[in-house]
Coordinates of C-alpha atoms and ligand atoms in Angstrom, one line a residue:
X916 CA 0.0 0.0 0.0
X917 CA 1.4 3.8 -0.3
X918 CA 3.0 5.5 2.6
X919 CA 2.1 8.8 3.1
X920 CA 4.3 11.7 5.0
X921 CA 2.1 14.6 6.4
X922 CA 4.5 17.9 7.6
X923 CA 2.5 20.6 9.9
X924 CA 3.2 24.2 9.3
X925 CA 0.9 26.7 12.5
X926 CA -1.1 25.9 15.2
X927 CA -2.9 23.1 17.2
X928 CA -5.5 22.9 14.8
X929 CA -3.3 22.5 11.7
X930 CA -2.0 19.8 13.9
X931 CA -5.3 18.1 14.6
X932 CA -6.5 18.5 10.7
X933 CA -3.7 16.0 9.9
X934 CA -3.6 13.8 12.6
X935 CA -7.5 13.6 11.2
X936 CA -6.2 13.3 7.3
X937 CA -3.8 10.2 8.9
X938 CA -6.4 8.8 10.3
X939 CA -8.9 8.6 6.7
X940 CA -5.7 7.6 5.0
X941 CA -4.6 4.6 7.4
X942 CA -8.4 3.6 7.5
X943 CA -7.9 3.3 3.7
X944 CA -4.8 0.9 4.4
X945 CA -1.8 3.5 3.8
X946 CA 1.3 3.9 5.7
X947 CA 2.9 6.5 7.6
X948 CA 6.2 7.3 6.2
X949 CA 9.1 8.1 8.8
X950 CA 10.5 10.4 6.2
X951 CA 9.1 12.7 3.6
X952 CA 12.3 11.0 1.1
X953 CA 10.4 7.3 1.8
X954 CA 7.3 8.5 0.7
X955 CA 4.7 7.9 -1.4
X956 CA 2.9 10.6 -1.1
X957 CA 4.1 14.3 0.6
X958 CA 1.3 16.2 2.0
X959 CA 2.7 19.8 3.0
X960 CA -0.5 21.1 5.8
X961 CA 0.0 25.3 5.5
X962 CA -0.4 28.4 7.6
X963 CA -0.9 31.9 5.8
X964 CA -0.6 33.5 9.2
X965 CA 2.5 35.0 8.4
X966 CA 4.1 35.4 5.5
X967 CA 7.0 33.6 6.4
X968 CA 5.2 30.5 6.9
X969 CA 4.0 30.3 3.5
X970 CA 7.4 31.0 2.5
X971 CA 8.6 28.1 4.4
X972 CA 6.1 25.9 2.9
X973 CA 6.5 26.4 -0.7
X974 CA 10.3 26.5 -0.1
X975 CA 9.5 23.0 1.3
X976 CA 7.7 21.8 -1.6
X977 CA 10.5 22.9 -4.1
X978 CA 13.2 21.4 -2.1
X979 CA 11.1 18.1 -2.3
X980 CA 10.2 18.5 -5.7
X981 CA 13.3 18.6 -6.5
X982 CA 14.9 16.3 -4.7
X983 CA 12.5 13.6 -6.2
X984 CA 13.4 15.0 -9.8
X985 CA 17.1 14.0 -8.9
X986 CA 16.4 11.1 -7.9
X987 CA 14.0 10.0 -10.2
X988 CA 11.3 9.1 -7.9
X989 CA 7.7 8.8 -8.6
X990 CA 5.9 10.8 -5.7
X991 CA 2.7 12.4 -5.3
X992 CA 3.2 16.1 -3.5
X993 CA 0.1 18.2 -2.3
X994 CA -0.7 21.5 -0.2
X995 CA -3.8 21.6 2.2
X996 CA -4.6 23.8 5.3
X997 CA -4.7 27.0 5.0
X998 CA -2.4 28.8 2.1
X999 CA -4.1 25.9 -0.2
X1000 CA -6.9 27.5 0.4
X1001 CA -6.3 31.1 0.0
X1002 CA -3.9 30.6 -2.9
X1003 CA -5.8 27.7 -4.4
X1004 CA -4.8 27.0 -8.6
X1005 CA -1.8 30.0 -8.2
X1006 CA 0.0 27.1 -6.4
X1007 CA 0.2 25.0 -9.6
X1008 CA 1.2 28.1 -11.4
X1009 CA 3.7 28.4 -9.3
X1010 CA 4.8 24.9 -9.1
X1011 CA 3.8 22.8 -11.7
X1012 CA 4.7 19.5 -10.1
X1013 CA 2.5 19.7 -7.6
X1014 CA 0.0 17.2 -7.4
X1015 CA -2.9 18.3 -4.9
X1016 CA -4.7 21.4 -3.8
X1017 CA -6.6 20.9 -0.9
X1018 CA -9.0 23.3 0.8
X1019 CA -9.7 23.6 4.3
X1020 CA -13.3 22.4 4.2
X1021 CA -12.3 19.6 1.8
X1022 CA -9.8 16.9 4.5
X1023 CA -12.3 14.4 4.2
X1024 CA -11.8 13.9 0.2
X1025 CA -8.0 13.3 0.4
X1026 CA -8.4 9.4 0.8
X1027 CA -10.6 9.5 -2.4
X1028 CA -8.0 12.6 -4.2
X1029 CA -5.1 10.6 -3.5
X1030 CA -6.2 7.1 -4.6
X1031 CA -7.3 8.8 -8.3
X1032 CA -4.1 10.4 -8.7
X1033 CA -2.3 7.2 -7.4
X1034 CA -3.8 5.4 -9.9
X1035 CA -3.4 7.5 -12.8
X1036 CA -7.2 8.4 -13.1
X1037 CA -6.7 12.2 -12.5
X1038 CA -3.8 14.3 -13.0
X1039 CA -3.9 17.5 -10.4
X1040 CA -6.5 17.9 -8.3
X1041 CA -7.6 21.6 -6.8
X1042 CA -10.3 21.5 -4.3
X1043 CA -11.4 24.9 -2.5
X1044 CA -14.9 25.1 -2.8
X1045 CA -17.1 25.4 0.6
X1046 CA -19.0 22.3 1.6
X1047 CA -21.6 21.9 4.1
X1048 CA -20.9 20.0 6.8
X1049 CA -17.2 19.6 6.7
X1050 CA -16.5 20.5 10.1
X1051 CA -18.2 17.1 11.5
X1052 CA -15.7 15.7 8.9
X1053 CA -12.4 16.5 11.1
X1054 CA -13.1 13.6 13.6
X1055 CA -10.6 10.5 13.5
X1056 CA -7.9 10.1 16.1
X1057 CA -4.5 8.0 14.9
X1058 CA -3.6 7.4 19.1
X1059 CA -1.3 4.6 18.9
X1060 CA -0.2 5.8 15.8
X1061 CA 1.4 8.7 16.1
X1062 CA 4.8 9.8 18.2
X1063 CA 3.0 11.5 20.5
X1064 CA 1.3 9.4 23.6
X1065 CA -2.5 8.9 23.5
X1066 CA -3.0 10.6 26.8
X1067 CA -4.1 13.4 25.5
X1068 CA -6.1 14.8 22.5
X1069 CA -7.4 17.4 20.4
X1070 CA -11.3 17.7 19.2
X1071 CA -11.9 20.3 16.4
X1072 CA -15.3 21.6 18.1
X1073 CA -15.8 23.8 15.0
X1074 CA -14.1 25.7 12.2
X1075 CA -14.0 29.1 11.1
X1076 CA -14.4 33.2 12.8
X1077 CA -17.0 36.0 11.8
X1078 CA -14.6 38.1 14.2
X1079 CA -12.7 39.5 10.7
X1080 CA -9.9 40.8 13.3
X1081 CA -8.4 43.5 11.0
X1082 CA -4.5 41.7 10.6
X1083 CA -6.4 38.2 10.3
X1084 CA -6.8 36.1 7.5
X1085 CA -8.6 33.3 9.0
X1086 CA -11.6 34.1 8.0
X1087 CA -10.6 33.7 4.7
X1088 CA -8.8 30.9 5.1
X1089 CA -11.3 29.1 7.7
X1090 CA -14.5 30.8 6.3
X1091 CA -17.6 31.3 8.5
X1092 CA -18.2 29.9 11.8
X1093 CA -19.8 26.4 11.8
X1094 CA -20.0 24.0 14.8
X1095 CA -20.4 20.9 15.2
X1096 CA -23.2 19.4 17.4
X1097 CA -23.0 18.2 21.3
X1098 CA -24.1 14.6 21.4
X1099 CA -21.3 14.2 18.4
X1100 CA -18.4 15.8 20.1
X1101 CA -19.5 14.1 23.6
X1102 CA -19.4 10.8 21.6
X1103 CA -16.0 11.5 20.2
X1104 CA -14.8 12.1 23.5
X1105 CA -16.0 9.1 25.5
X1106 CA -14.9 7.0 22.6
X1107 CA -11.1 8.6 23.2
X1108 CA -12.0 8.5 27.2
X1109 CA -12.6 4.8 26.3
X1110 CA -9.2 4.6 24.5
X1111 CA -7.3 6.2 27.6
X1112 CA -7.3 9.3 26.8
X1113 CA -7.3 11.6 30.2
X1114 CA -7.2 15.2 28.7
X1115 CA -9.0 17.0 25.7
X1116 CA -8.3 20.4 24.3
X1117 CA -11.3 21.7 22.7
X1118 CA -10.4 23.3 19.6
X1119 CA -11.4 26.1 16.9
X1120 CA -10.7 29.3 15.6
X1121 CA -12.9 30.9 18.0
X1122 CA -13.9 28.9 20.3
X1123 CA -15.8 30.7 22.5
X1124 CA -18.4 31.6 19.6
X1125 CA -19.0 27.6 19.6
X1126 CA -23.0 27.1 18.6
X1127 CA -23.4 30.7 18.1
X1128 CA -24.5 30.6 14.9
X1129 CA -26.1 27.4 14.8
X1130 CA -28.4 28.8 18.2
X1131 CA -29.1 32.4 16.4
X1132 CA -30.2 30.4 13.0
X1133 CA -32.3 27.8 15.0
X1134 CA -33.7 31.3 16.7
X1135 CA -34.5 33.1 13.5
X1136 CA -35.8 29.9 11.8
X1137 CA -38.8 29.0 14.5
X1138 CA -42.0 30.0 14.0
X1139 CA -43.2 33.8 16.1
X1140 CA -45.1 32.9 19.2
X1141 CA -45.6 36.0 20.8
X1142 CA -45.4 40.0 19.9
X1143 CA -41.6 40.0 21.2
X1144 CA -40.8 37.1 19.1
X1145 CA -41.7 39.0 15.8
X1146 CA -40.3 41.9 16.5
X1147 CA -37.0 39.8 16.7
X1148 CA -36.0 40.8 20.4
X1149 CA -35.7 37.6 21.5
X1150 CA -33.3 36.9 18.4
X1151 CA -31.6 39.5 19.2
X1152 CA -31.0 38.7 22.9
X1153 CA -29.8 35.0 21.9
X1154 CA -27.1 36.8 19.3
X1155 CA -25.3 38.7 22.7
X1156 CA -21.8 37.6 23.3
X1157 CA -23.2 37.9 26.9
X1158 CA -25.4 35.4 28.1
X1159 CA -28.7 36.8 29.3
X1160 CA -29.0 35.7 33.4
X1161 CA -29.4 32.1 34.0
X1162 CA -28.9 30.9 30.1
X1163 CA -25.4 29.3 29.7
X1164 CA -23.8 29.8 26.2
X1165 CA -23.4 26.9 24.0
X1166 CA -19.9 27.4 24.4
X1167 CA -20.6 26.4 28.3
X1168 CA -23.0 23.7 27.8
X1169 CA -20.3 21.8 25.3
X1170 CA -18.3 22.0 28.5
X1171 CA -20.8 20.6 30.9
X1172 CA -21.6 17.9 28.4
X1173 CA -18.1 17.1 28.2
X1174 CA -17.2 17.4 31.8
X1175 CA -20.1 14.7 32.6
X1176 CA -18.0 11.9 30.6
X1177 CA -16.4 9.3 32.7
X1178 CA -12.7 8.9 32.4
X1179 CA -11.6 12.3 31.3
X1180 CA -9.7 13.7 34.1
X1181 CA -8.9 17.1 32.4
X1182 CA -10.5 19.8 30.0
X1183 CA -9.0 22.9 28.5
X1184 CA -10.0 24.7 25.1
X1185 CA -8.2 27.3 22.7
X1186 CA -8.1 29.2 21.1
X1187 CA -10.6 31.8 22.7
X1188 CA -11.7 35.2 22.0
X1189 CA -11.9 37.8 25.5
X1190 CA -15.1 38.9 24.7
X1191 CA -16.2 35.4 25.0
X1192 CA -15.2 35.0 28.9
X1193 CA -18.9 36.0 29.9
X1194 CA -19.8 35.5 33.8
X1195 CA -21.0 32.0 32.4
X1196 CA -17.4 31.1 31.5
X1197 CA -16.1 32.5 34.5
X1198 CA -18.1 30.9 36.7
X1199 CA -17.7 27.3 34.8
X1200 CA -13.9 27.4 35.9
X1201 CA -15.0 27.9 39.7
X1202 CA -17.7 24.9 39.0
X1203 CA -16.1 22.6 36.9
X1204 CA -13.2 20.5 38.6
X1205 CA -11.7 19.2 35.2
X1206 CA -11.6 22.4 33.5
X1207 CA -8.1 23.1 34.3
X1208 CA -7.2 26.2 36.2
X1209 CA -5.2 27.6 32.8
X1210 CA -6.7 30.3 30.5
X1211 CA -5.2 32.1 27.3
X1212 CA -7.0 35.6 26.8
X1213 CA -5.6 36.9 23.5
X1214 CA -4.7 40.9 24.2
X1215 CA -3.7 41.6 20.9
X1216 CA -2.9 45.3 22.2
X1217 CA -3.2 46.9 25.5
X1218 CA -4.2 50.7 23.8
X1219 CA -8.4 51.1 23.0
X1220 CA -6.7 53.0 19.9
X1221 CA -5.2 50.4 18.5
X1222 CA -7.5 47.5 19.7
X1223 CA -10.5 49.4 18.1
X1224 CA -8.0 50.1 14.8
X1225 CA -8.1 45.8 14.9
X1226 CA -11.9 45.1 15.8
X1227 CA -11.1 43.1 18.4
X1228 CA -14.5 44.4 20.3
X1229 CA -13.3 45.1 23.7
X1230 CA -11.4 47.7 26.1
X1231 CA -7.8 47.5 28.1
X1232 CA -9.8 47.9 30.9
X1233 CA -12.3 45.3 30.0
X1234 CA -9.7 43.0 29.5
X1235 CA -8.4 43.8 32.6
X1236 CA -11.6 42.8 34.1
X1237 CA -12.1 39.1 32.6
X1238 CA -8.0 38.5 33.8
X1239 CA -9.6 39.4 37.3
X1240 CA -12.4 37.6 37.5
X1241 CA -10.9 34.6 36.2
X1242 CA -8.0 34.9 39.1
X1243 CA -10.7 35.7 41.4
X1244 CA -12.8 32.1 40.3
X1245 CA -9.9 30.4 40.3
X1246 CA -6.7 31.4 42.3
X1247 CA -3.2 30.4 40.4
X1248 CA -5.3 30.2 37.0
X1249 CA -2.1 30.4 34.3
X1250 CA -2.8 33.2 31.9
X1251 CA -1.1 33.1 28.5
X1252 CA -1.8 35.8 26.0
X1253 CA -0.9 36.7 22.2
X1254 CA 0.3 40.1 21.3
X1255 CA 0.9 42.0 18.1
X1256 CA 3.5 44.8 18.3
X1257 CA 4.0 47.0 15.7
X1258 CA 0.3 47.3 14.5
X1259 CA 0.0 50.2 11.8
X1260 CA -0.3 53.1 13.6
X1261 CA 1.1 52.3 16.7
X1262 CA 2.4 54.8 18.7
X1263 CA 5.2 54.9 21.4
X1264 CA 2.4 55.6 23.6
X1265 CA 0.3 53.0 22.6
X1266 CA 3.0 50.8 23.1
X1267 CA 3.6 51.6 26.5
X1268 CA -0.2 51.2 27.4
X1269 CA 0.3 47.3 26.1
X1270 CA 3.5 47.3 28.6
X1271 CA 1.4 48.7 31.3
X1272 CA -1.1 46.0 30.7
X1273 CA 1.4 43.2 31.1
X1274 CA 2.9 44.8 34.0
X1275 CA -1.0 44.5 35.7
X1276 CA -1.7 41.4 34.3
X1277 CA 1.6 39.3 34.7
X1278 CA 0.9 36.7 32.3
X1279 CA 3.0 33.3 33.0
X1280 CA 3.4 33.5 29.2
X1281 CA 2.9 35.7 26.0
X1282 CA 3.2 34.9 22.4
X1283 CA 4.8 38.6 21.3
X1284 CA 4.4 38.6 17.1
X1285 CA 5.7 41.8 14.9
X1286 CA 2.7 43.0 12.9
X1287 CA 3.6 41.2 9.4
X1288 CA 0.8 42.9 6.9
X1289 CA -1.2 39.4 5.5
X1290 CA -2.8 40.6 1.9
X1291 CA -6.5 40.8 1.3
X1292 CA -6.8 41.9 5.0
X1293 CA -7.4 45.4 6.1
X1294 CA -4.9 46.4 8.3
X1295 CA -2.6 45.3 5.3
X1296 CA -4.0 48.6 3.4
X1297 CA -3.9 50.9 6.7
X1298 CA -1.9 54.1 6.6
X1299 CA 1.4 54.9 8.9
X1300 CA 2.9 50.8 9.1
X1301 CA 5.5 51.1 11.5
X1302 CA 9.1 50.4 10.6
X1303 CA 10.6 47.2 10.9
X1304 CA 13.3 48.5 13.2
X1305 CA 10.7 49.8 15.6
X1306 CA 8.9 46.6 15.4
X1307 CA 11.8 44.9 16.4
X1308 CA 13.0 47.3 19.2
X1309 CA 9.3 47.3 20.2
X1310 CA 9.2 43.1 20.6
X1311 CA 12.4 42.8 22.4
X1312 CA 11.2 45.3 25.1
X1313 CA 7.8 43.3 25.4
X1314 CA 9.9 40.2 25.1
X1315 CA 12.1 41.5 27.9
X1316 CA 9.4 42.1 30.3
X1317 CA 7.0 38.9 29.9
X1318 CA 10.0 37.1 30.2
X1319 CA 11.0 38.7 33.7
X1320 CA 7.5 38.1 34.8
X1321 CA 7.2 34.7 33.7
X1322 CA 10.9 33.8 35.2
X1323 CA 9.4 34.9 38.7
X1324 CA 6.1 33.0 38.4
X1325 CA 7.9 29.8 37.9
X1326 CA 10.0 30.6 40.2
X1327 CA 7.6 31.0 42.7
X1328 CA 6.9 26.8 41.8
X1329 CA 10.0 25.8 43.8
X1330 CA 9.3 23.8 46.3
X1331 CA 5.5 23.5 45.5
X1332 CA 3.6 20.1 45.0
X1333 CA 2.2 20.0 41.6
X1334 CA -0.4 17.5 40.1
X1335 CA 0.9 16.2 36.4
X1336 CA -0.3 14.4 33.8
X1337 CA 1.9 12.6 32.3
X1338 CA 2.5 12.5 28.7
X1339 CA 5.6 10.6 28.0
X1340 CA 9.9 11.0 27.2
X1341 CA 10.9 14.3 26.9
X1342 CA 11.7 15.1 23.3
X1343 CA 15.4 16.3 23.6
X1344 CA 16.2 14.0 26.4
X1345 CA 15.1 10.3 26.5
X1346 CA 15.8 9.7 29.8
X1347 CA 13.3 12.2 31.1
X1348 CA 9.6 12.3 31.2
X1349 CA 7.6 15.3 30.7
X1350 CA 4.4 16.3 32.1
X1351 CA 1.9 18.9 32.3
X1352 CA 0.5 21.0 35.6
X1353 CA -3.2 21.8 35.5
X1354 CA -2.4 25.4 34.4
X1355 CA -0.2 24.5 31.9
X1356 CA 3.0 24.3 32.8
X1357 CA 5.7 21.8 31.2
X1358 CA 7.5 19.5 34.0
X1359 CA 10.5 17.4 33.1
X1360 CA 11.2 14.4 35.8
X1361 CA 13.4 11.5 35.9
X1362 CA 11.0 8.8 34.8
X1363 CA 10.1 5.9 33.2
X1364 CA 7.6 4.0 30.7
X1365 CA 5.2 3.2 34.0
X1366 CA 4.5 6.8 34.4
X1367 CA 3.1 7.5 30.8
X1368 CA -0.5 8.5 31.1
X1369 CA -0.5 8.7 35.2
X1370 CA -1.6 11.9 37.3
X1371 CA 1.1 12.1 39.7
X1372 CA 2.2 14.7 42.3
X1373 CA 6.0 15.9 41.8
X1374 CA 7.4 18.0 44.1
X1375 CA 9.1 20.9 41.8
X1376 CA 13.1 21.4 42.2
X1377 CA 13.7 24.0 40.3
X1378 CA 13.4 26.1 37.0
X1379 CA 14.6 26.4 33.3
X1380 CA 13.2 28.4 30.6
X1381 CA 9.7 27.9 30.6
X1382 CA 10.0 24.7 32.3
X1383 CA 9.6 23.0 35.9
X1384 CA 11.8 19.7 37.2
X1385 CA 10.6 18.0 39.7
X1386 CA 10.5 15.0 41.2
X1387 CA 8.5 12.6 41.6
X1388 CA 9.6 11.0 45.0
X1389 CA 7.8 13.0 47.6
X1390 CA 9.6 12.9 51.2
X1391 CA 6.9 14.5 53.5
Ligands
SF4_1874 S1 -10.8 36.2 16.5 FE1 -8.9 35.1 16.0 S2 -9.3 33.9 14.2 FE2 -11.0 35.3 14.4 S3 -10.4 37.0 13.0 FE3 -9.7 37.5 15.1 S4 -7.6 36.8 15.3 FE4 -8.5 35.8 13.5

């Protein structure tokens, strides 16, 4: 049977879309390749977040295009994810040799894609177009399969963001928001609770809009029953990022559903948006036991200026207030937070207003980007883009202080018990076992096969850079 070699260019759920594209393809009896060069078929999964990463990724395919030319190898090569989808056909008019186009709704049809151009029966394939339903599609697990142990997993919970930050090009890449339904991600879970799996990430592009849509269309679509009803109030209630008093969000209710499974020791979700941490949200941490204590708020900016300039839909100070709350629900919560420096416009000032934010805040973590103008999006077009210099000297001051802050938070673990999960060897060094804390943290202990998949207490020794040791021998 062919073998097939899947690389993963951006985030978790670039991640998850191929372990789900393994998954269809070993159900269809391939193999998984150890190397792209022993492959059968290359399948290069793309981010357009950055430009760089598209770079990376075609730079990637030539290098393996040509490669195979050398060595006069028959090999099927294809793009999916993301920059197949944005750049759809230009890719073969760029590269010729290139096999596959695969869109970001369209996973699913690579089994049936890759066996016709196996065969011979087609000769380049581009698939972009939208299709109903595709979101249910990204669903199979590969646990023994892959590297990685099978103690913990990700479930795609829905695809896509109505958001339309201004520097994002997700929504063009992911399209419109569409979740998928309870009962089938509660039965996706207690099938990978039933396979040993102890902790799930819920994932999406948004994923505190989950059922959003669906809720608001089921809204609109029912028949009036009452004077309020036709003038659309009620409709209009249901479409608040804020749940009205005593209604949880669908967002919340996914969480419940999925907190009830047996088996699953631990919950957490990204990536979220800050306006979706409603009193609901807030108040599930405080409620739920295996929602772990660890939340990632995305700033994005700490001035109203420039946080209005990106649509992000909320205030410094409002931001402030959710980081609070959260704390205040559940003490020793782990905050981790993106931020773009550099946005076009930006200021000194405004700058120093995103400082003063993480100064308040005191994230354990941030991931610090330099604005790098995507095209088709509108902050690409906006006047005044700040120089790259300033950029830089902008993300290594940011970088400066998050990392201060985040040195003395783990400091503070010394000498703390910790509860881990843990996931198996460390990747750089065998003889070590890594595991996670509840909010998040990496912990490297000596360790052995016997641990993999355990929730143990390790008392913590001492730190590295953005990692715990401890040990897991506890003298009382
Ligand atoms: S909420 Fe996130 S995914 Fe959606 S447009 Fe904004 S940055 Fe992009």
């Amino acid at each position: 049977m062919p073998s097939v070699y899947i690389k993963t260019y951006g985030c978790q759920m670039n991640e998850r879309d191929s372990e789900a594209v393994a998954a269809q393809l070993v159900a269809r009896g391939y193999t998984l390749a150890k190397s792209e060069a022993a492959a059968d078929v290359v399948l290069l999964n793309t981010c357009s977040v950055r430009d760089f990463a598209e770079q990376k990724a075609i730079n990637k395919m030539q290098n393996i295009v040509g490669t195979a030319r050398s060595e006069k190898r028959d090999q099927i090569v294809g793009f999916m994810g993301c920059m197949a989808q944005s750049r759809g056909r230009e890719l073969i008019d760029q590269l010729p040799d290139v096999d596959l186009v695969l869109g970001t709704q369209k996973f699913h049809r690579a089994g049936e894609y890759l066996d016709a151009l196996l065969s011979g029966t087609r000769h380049q394939i581009v698939d972009v177009e939208a299709e109903a339903k595709s979101e249910a599609a990204i669903r199979e697990h590969l646990l023994n399969g892959k590297a990685k142990s099978s103690v913990s997993a990700y479930v795609s919970i829905m695809q896509g963001c109505n958001q339309h930050c201004t520097f994002c090009i997700v929504p063009a890449t992911r399209g419109e928001e569409r979740s998928r339904s309870i009962p089938d991600l509660v039965a996706e879970c207690r099938e990978l609770a039933a396979s040993g799996v102890k902790e799930v990430t819920l994932l999406g592009q948004i994923v505190t809009s989950y059922g959003k849509r669906e809720q608001r269309e089921a809204w609109q679509s029912r028949p009036p029953q009452s004077a309020a009803d036709a003038s659309g109030d009620e409709g209009e209630a249901v479409a608040d990022q804020t749940p009205v008093a005593g209604r949880m969000s669908p967002f919340v209710q996914l969480l419940d559903a999925v907190h009830a499974i047996e088996g699953l020791e631990r919950i957490r979700f990204t990536s979220p948006h800050p306006k979706g941490y409603g009193d609901d949200l807030v108040e599930a941490f405080a409620r739920l036991p295996k929602l772990c204590e660890s939340a990632h708020l995305p700033l994005q900016s700490g001035s109203d200026r420039i946080l209005k300039l990106m649509h992000r839909g909320y205030t410094g100070e409002k931001f402030l207030s959710i980081a609070q709350k959260l704390r205040r629900a559940r003490p020793g919560i782990g905050l981790t937070t993106d931020i773009i420096v550099g946005f076009p416009g930006e200021t000194e000032e405004d700058f120093e207003q995103t400082l003063a934010l993480c100064r308040e805040v005191e994230f354990d973590n941030a991931y610090i980007f330099k604005y790098s103008p995507r095209r088709d999006t509108p902050a690409a077009a906006m006047a005044d883009q700040v120089p790259l210099a300033a950029r830089e000297e902008r993300n290594q001051r940011l970088l400066d202080l998050v990392n201060g802050i985040a040195a003395r938070k783990y400091e503070a673990f010394v000498g703390r018990r910790v509860q881990i999960l843990v996931e198996g060897p460390s990747r750089k060094n065998g003889a070590r076992f890594t595991g996670r804390t509840r909010c998040n943290k990496i912990v490297l202990f000596e360790g052995d096969e016997r641990h993999r998949g355990q929730l143990m207490e390790v008392k913590i020794e001492r730190t590295g850079s953005f990692t715990l040791y401890g040990d897991p021998a506890i003298h009382l």
